[in-house]
């Protein structure tokens, strides 16, 4: 009883109940009568003694055990989306489990299952931590055909033929029954990533998916469900995020009798693979979160989880970056880069990044990808002199690479046409004139690692911008025994290369990019320091893109540039200050062509960069409260975890009539405390700022913005 009350993971053997406890939620499951793990509860903490007797009421003998599965299989009276689909050598499909035990260690619960007839074992794994409400789940499946056949319980006595895994999800999650359901998720495209979509959930199967071999701009592997009554500050929200950077699929099933379950994991339909005796499949993590403080509370819990348990260097300040892409395109010269570097250093930039176009025959996007040697026409003495000058100016040196790709017009392709993902009998689709290298091949992965490692060593590279600009098509792997493995192995090898590089070069930092924000997920965030959020740097569009990103991912990892006006993407003209203020909500960078900025603009930029540096600890490691008012003001309030200081960034793209916006309540402040506005020097009580709100003092006109700083003062 006490154990059930206190421990992060506990088991009540007598009642067959497993309980996971996070600081603000409880999750419970039991082993069903058929040996399959069944869901009991996920939500607000409650007295677990009550859960002991909980069974889902059965209304009809026409339904078998109605308790939802922790991972639905294809046998029994189960007709929703399956989380595990397997086929055995004799053509029989679907597992039938018997529970063989469990293991609890360091907050990790493993529920161990074996098929009743075939040599298949499965572990459903749950990890809980004392400092987060996020529950990490994954699945491990093993072919036990090589196990000891002398063991009477072993399933190894069946002929050890391969087992086909048609689909293996990481986890299935079930909500307590609600009167209605609403689904929030992130959709978009190139230049319009992470748009928050919030709709009533239909009584149907709703599939969120990427079939692109990468995370996708079009859908992001995160979702949130509520009863339709949650808002920014209150209400129950159940959400989940998949840590995977390849194809993925999350099927949400709202059945006609009012139950919602969603199952998700890596791979989209039709990617099957075989497992051989003793082979084990380990899925990526599908993390789930229950939060009772609305969408704002949910986002803050995800940010904190990412900072504590995902990002490689959460404690580090992300440097202010300059990137030459928007300024120069492919038209790089050493002289221009040196000029930009000098100007960047003057504005307070700390990391200078050379983007696409520095290598091979890369004068546009038709040639050169794959040839990672400096283009002598642009850099006659290689990159080292530029890197040295950047370092001399007190900045770090960054380099753009797209190591998973090749142009057909490249020395690499001419030497190794077989390295490309292709089938000789299919026309290979070129997207952005490029083909995909088969990173699942060990020789290709080794070449990519060696190439990047060489670039770091030869040029003192401190930072890679790792781009990935096309999805998988005609994804064949001729000659491979199990070609569909390409999809997952390529992703794992990308992870492995990044991990090895970081180990070999502990000072190296990496930005993940995929034509903007096409590869933003917790799997990537576990190994890169930041992600390029979108190629769209128009601050008005960025407000929405960043708000969607911030539903789940933390500001520290959100690369955001102040760029030129008019925007190279939307041609909208906006003031410099507004562009900076929007970009200051994440890891600030500058993307504009500094060589055409006036002295006054450079000085204003330097002032804004300096101001950003004063608040970046708050932005990157603070607690974020979104602001969205009915009169068109949005923003983010970043609070120091100890409440000592606060930065409030507010933006109003359009002036409506001549109305002063209403004061904005800041619920992240403490009622009993007092805060001084550093600009006006006025002191307010927390109660007033929470309830009545802060006067924003926005200037009149369109594209108004402000950075407001508050410090807590002694009472
Ligand atoms: C796509 C990226 O999103 C851009 O920032 C830039 O790096 C280009 N690729 C370069 O080709």
PDB file of N, CA, C and O in Angstrom, residues 532-573:
ATOM      1  N   UNK A 532      16.516  24.702 -37.096  1.00  0.00           N
ATOM      2  CA  UNK A 532      16.117  25.839 -37.925  1.00  0.00           C
ATOM      3  C   UNK A 532      14.606  25.719 -38.102  1.00  0.00           C
ATOM      4  O   UNK A 532      14.101  24.761 -38.674  1.00  0.00           O
ATOM      5  N   UNK A 533      13.905  26.711 -37.587  1.00  0.00           N
ATOM      6  CA  UNK A 533      12.456  26.605 -37.413  1.00  0.00           C
ATOM      7  C   UNK A 533      11.718  26.712 -38.737  1.00  0.00           C
ATOM      8  O   UNK A 533      10.721  26.018 -38.963  1.00  0.00           O
ATOM      9  N   UNK A 534      12.188  27.605 -39.610  1.00  0.00           N
ATOM     10  CA  UNK A 534      11.517  27.790 -40.903  1.00  0.00           C
ATOM     11  C   UNK A 534      12.375  28.688 -41.778  1.00  0.00           C
ATOM     12  O   UNK A 534      13.033  29.610 -41.275  1.00  0.00           O
ATOM     13  N   UNK A 535      12.317  28.451 -43.089  1.00  0.00           N
ATOM     14  CA  UNK A 535      12.980  29.395 -44.009  1.00  0.00           C
ATOM     15  C   UNK A 535      12.199  30.696 -44.088  1.00  0.00           C
ATOM     16  O   UNK A 535      12.690  31.677 -44.650  1.00  0.00           O
ATOM     17  N   UNK A 536      11.018  30.703 -43.575  1.00  0.00           N
ATOM     18  CA  UNK A 536      10.221  31.929 -43.574  1.00  0.00           C
ATOM     19  C   UNK A 536      10.643  32.778 -42.374  1.00  0.00           C
ATOM     20  O   UNK A 536      10.343  32.452 -41.224  1.00  0.00           O
ATOM     21  N   UNK A 537      11.355  33.874 -42.672  1.00  0.00           N
ATOM     22  CA  UNK A 537      11.827  34.739 -41.580  1.00  0.00           C
ATOM     23  C   UNK A 537      11.014  36.036 -41.514  1.00  0.00           C
ATOM     24  O   UNK A 537      11.411  36.974 -40.811  1.00  0.00           O
ATOM     25  N   UNK A 538       9.911  36.089 -42.264  1.00  0.00           N
ATOM     26  CA  UNK A 538       9.003  37.230 -42.134  1.00  0.00           C
ATOM     27  C   UNK A 538       8.452  37.220 -40.703  1.00  0.00           C
ATOM     28  O   UNK A 538       7.826  36.231 -40.278  1.00  0.00           O
ATOM     29  N   UNK A 539       8.677  38.289 -39.952  1.00  0.00           N
ATOM     30  CA  UNK A 539       8.312  38.242 -38.531  1.00  0.00           C
ATOM     31  C   UNK A 539       6.816  38.041 -38.286  1.00  0.00           C
ATOM     32  O   UNK A 539       6.437  37.439 -37.272  1.00  0.00           O
ATOM     33  N   UNK A 540       5.983  38.503 -39.201  1.00  0.00           N
ATOM     34  CA  UNK A 540       4.540  38.338 -38.979  1.00  0.00           C
ATOM     35  C   UNK A 540       4.179  36.854 -39.074  1.00  0.00           C
ATOM     36  O   UNK A 540       3.498  36.297 -38.201  1.00  0.00           O
ATOM     37  N   UNK A 541       4.665  36.200 -40.118  1.00  0.00           N
ATOM     38  CA  UNK A 541       4.403  34.761 -40.236  1.00  0.00           C
ATOM     39  C   UNK A 541       5.087  33.989 -39.113  1.00  0.00           C
ATOM     40  O   UNK A 541       4.574  32.985 -38.602  1.00  0.00           O
ATOM     41  N   UNK A 542       6.263  34.452 -38.744  1.00  0.00           N
ATOM     42  CA  UNK A 542       7.023  33.751 -37.709  1.00  0.00           C
ATOM     43  C   UNK A 542       6.288  33.708 -36.361  1.00  0.00           C
ATOM     44  O   UNK A 542       6.443  32.766 -35.594  1.00  0.00           O
ATOM     45  N   UNK A 543       5.499  34.730 -36.091  1.00  0.00           N
ATOM     46  CA  UNK A 543       4.775  34.737 -34.808  1.00  0.00           C
ATOM     47  C   UNK A 543       3.945  33.456 -34.689  1.00  0.00           C
ATOM     48  O   UNK A 543       3.945  32.767 -33.670  1.00  0.00           O
ATOM     49  N   UNK A 544       3.290  33.107 -35.790  1.00  0.00           N
ATOM     50  CA  UNK A 544       2.426  31.918 -35.770  1.00  0.00           C
ATOM     51  C   UNK A 544       3.242  30.629 -35.774  1.00  0.00           C
ATOM     52  O   UNK A 544       2.930  29.681 -35.059  1.00  0.00           O
ATOM     53  N   UNK A 545       4.279  30.621 -36.613  1.00  0.00           N
ATOM     54  CA  UNK A 545       5.126  29.421 -36.702  1.00  0.00           C
ATOM     55  C   UNK A 545       5.764  29.140 -35.334  1.00  0.00           C
ATOM     56  O   UNK A 545       5.791  28.009 -34.847  1.00  0.00           O
ATOM     57  N   UNK A 546       6.258  30.205 -34.700  1.00  0.00           N
ATOM     58  CA  UNK A 546       6.931  30.032 -33.404  1.00  0.00           C
ATOM     59  C   UNK A 546       5.936  29.648 -32.311  1.00  0.00           C
ATOM     60  O   UNK A 546       6.268  28.870 -31.418  1.00  0.00           O
ATOM     61  N   UNK A 547       4.726  30.162 -32.403  1.00  0.00           N
ATOM     62  CA  UNK A 547       3.727  29.801 -31.386  1.00  0.00           C
ATOM     63  C   UNK A 547       3.387  28.319 -31.494  1.00  0.00           C
ATOM     64  O   UNK A 547       3.208  27.628 -30.480  1.00  0.00           O
ATOM     65  N   UNK A 548       3.329  27.802 -32.730  1.00  0.00           N
ATOM     66  CA  UNK A 548       3.049  26.370 -32.915  1.00  0.00           C
ATOM     67  C   UNK A 548       4.218  25.532 -32.422  1.00  0.00           C
ATOM     68  O   UNK A 548       4.042  24.567 -31.675  1.00  0.00           O
ATOM     69  N   UNK A 549       5.428  25.922 -32.811  1.00  0.00           N
ATOM     70  CA  UNK A 549       6.644  25.228 -32.359  1.00  0.00           C
ATOM     71  C   UNK A 549       6.644  25.146 -30.828  1.00  0.00           C
ATOM     72  O   UNK A 549       6.941  24.115 -30.227  1.00  0.00           O
ATOM     73  N   UNK A 550       6.329  26.287 -30.197  1.00  0.00           N
ATOM     74  CA  UNK A 550       6.400  26.386 -28.739  1.00  0.00           C
ATOM     75  C   UNK A 550       5.324  25.597 -28.012  1.00  0.00           C
ATOM     76  O   UNK A 550       5.358  25.488 -26.792  1.00  0.00           O
ATOM     77  N   UNK A 551       4.371  25.025 -28.744  1.00  0.00           N
ATOM     78  CA  UNK A 551       3.404  24.159 -28.068  1.00  0.00           C
ATOM     79  C   UNK A 551       4.125  23.020 -27.372  1.00  0.00           C
ATOM     80  O   UNK A 551       3.708  22.546 -26.331  1.00  0.00           O
ATOM     81  N   UNK A 552       5.221  22.574 -27.992  1.00  0.00           N
ATOM     82  CA  UNK A 552       5.903  21.408 -27.421  1.00  0.00           C
ATOM     83  C   UNK A 552       7.406  21.628 -27.261  1.00  0.00           C
ATOM     84  O   UNK A 552       7.989  21.185 -26.278  1.00  0.00           O
ATOM     85  N   UNK A 553       8.046  22.324 -28.199  1.00  0.00           N
ATOM     86  CA  UNK A 553       9.506  22.392 -28.188  1.00  0.00           C
ATOM     87  C   UNK A 553       9.982  23.687 -27.509  1.00  0.00           C
ATOM     88  O   UNK A 553       9.322  24.714 -27.593  1.00  0.00           O
ATOM     89  N   UNK A 554      11.178  23.648 -26.895  1.00  0.00           N
ATOM     90  CA  UNK A 554      11.618  24.777 -26.075  1.00  0.00           C
ATOM     91  C   UNK A 554      12.280  25.903 -26.873  1.00  0.00           C
ATOM     92  O   UNK A 554      12.918  25.663 -27.904  1.00  0.00           O
ATOM     93  N   UNK A 555      12.172  27.115 -26.365  1.00  0.00           N
ATOM     94  CA  UNK A 555      12.711  28.303 -27.046  1.00  0.00           C
ATOM     95  C   UNK A 555      14.227  28.208 -27.243  1.00  0.00           C
ATOM     96  O   UNK A 555      14.753  28.718 -28.231  1.00  0.00           O
ATOM     97  N   UNK A 556      14.932  27.561 -26.317  1.00  0.00           N
ATOM     98  CA  UNK A 556      16.396  27.484 -26.422  1.00  0.00           C
ATOM     99  C   UNK A 556      16.818  26.865 -27.742  1.00  0.00           C
ATOM    100  O   UNK A 556      17.872  27.183 -28.286  1.00  0.00           O
ATOM    101  N   UNK A 557      16.010  25.954 -28.258  1.00  0.00           N
ATOM    102  CA  UNK A 557      16.387  25.227 -29.470  1.00  0.00           C
ATOM    103  C   UNK A 557      15.743  25.817 -30.716  1.00  0.00           C
ATOM    104  O   UNK A 557      15.882  25.259 -31.802  1.00  0.00           O
ATOM    105  N   UNK A 558      15.048  26.926 -30.579  1.00  0.00           N
ATOM    106  CA  UNK A 558      14.308  27.500 -31.716  1.00  0.00           C
ATOM    107  C   UNK A 558      15.139  28.602 -32.376  1.00  0.00           C
ATOM    108  O   UNK A 558      15.158  29.752 -31.933  1.00  0.00           O
ATOM    109  N   UNK A 559      15.829  28.249 -33.455  1.00  0.00           N
ATOM    110  CA  UNK A 559      16.651  29.245 -34.139  1.00  0.00           C
ATOM    111  C   UNK A 559      15.743  30.235 -34.866  1.00  0.00           C
ATOM    112  O   UNK A 559      14.809  29.849 -35.568  1.00  0.00           O
ATOM    113  N   UNK A 560      16.019  31.526 -34.664  1.00  0.00           N
ATOM    114  CA  UNK A 560      15.160  32.574 -35.228  1.00  0.00           C
ATOM    115  C   UNK A 560      16.047  33.728 -35.670  1.00  0.00           C
ATOM    116  O   UNK A 560      16.856  34.212 -34.887  1.00  0.00           O
ATOM    117  N   UNK A 561      15.886  34.146 -36.931  1.00  0.00           N
ATOM    118  CA  UNK A 561      16.733  35.228 -37.448  1.00  0.00           C
ATOM    119  C   UNK A 561      15.946  36.512 -37.626  1.00  0.00           C
ATOM    120  O   UNK A 561      14.799  36.496 -38.080  1.00  0.00           O
ATOM    121  N   UNK A 562      16.642  37.609 -37.351  1.00  0.00           N
ATOM    122  CA  UNK A 562      16.179  38.904 -37.833  1.00  0.00           C
ATOM    123  C   UNK A 562      16.793  39.059 -39.225  1.00  0.00           C
ATOM    124  O   UNK A 562      18.009  38.927 -39.379  1.00  0.00           O
ATOM    125  N   UNK A 563      15.941  39.298 -40.217  1.00  0.00           N
ATOM    126  CA  UNK A 563      16.425  39.312 -41.599  1.00  0.00           C
ATOM    127  C   UNK A 563      16.168  40.654 -42.255  1.00  0.00           C
ATOM    128  O   UNK A 563      15.796  41.617 -41.595  1.00  0.00           O
ATOM    129  N   UNK A 564      16.331  40.644 -43.575  1.00  0.00           N
ATOM    130  CA  UNK A 564      16.137  41.887 -44.328  1.00  0.00           C
ATOM    131  C   UNK A 564      14.658  42.243 -44.459  1.00  0.00           C
ATOM    132  O   UNK A 564      13.785  41.395 -44.305  1.00  0.00           O
ATOM    133  N   UNK A 565      14.437  43.496 -44.788  1.00  0.00           N
ATOM    134  CA  UNK A 565      13.090  43.946 -45.154  1.00  0.00           C
ATOM    135  C   UNK A 565      13.203  44.615 -46.523  1.00  0.00           C
ATOM    136  O   UNK A 565      14.113  45.427 -46.720  1.00  0.00           O
ATOM    137  N   UNK A 566      12.336  44.306 -47.473  1.00  0.00           N
ATOM    138  CA  UNK A 566      11.248  43.349 -47.404  1.00  0.00           C
ATOM    139  C   UNK A 566      11.756  41.911 -47.219  1.00  0.00           C
ATOM    140  O   UNK A 566      12.872  41.591 -47.627  1.00  0.00           O
ATOM    141  N   UNK A 567      10.880  41.087 -46.641  1.00  0.00           N
ATOM    142  CA  UNK A 567      11.228  39.690 -46.410  1.00  0.00           C
ATOM    143  C   UNK A 567      11.505  39.005 -47.742  1.00  0.00           C
ATOM    144  O   UNK A 567      10.729  39.149 -48.685  1.00  0.00           O
ATOM    145  N   UNK A 568      12.620  38.257 -47.830  1.00  0.00           N
ATOM    146  CA  UNK A 568      12.905  37.572 -49.092  1.00  0.00           C
ATOM    147  C   UNK A 568      11.855  36.518 -49.444  1.00  0.00           C
ATOM    148  O   UNK A 568      11.809  36.030 -50.565  1.00  0.00           O
ATOM    149  N   UNK A 569      11.017  36.158 -48.493  1.00  0.00           N
ATOM    150  CA  UNK A 569      10.022  35.103 -48.742  1.00  0.00           C
ATOM    151  C   UNK A 569       8.644  35.713 -49.027  1.00  0.00           C
ATOM    152  O   UNK A 569       7.957  35.297 -49.942  1.00  0.00           O
ATOM    153  N   UNK A 570       8.237  36.679 -48.232  1.00  0.00           N
ATOM    154  CA  UNK A 570       6.870  37.208 -48.392  1.00  0.00           C
ATOM    155  C   UNK A 570       6.857  38.626 -48.966  1.00  0.00           C
ATOM    156  O   UNK A 570       5.799  39.155 -49.265  1.00  0.00           O
ATOM    157  N   UNK A 571       8.019  39.243 -49.028  1.00  0.00           N
ATOM    158  CA  UNK A 571       8.169  40.622 -49.535  1.00  0.00           C
ATOM    159  C   UNK A 571       7.476  41.657 -48.652  1.00  0.00           C
ATOM    160  O   UNK A 571       7.272  42.786 -49.050  1.00  0.00           O
ATOM    161  N   UNK A 572       7.130  41.272 -47.446  1.00  0.00           N
ATOM    162  CA  UNK A 572       6.526  42.235 -46.522  1.00  0.00           C
ATOM    163  C   UNK A 572       7.618  43.138 -45.931  1.00  0.00           C
ATOM    164  O   UNK A 572       8.705  42.661 -45.602  1.00  0.00           O
ATOM    165  N   UNK A 573       7.297  44.387 -45.788  1.00  0.00           N
ATOM    166  CA  UNK A 573       8.252  45.307 -45.165  1.00  0.00           C
ATOM    167  C   UNK A 573       7.909  45.493 -43.696  1.00  0.00           C
ATOM    168  O   UNK A 573       6.756  45.770 -43.359  1.00  0.00           O
TER     169      UNK A 573
END
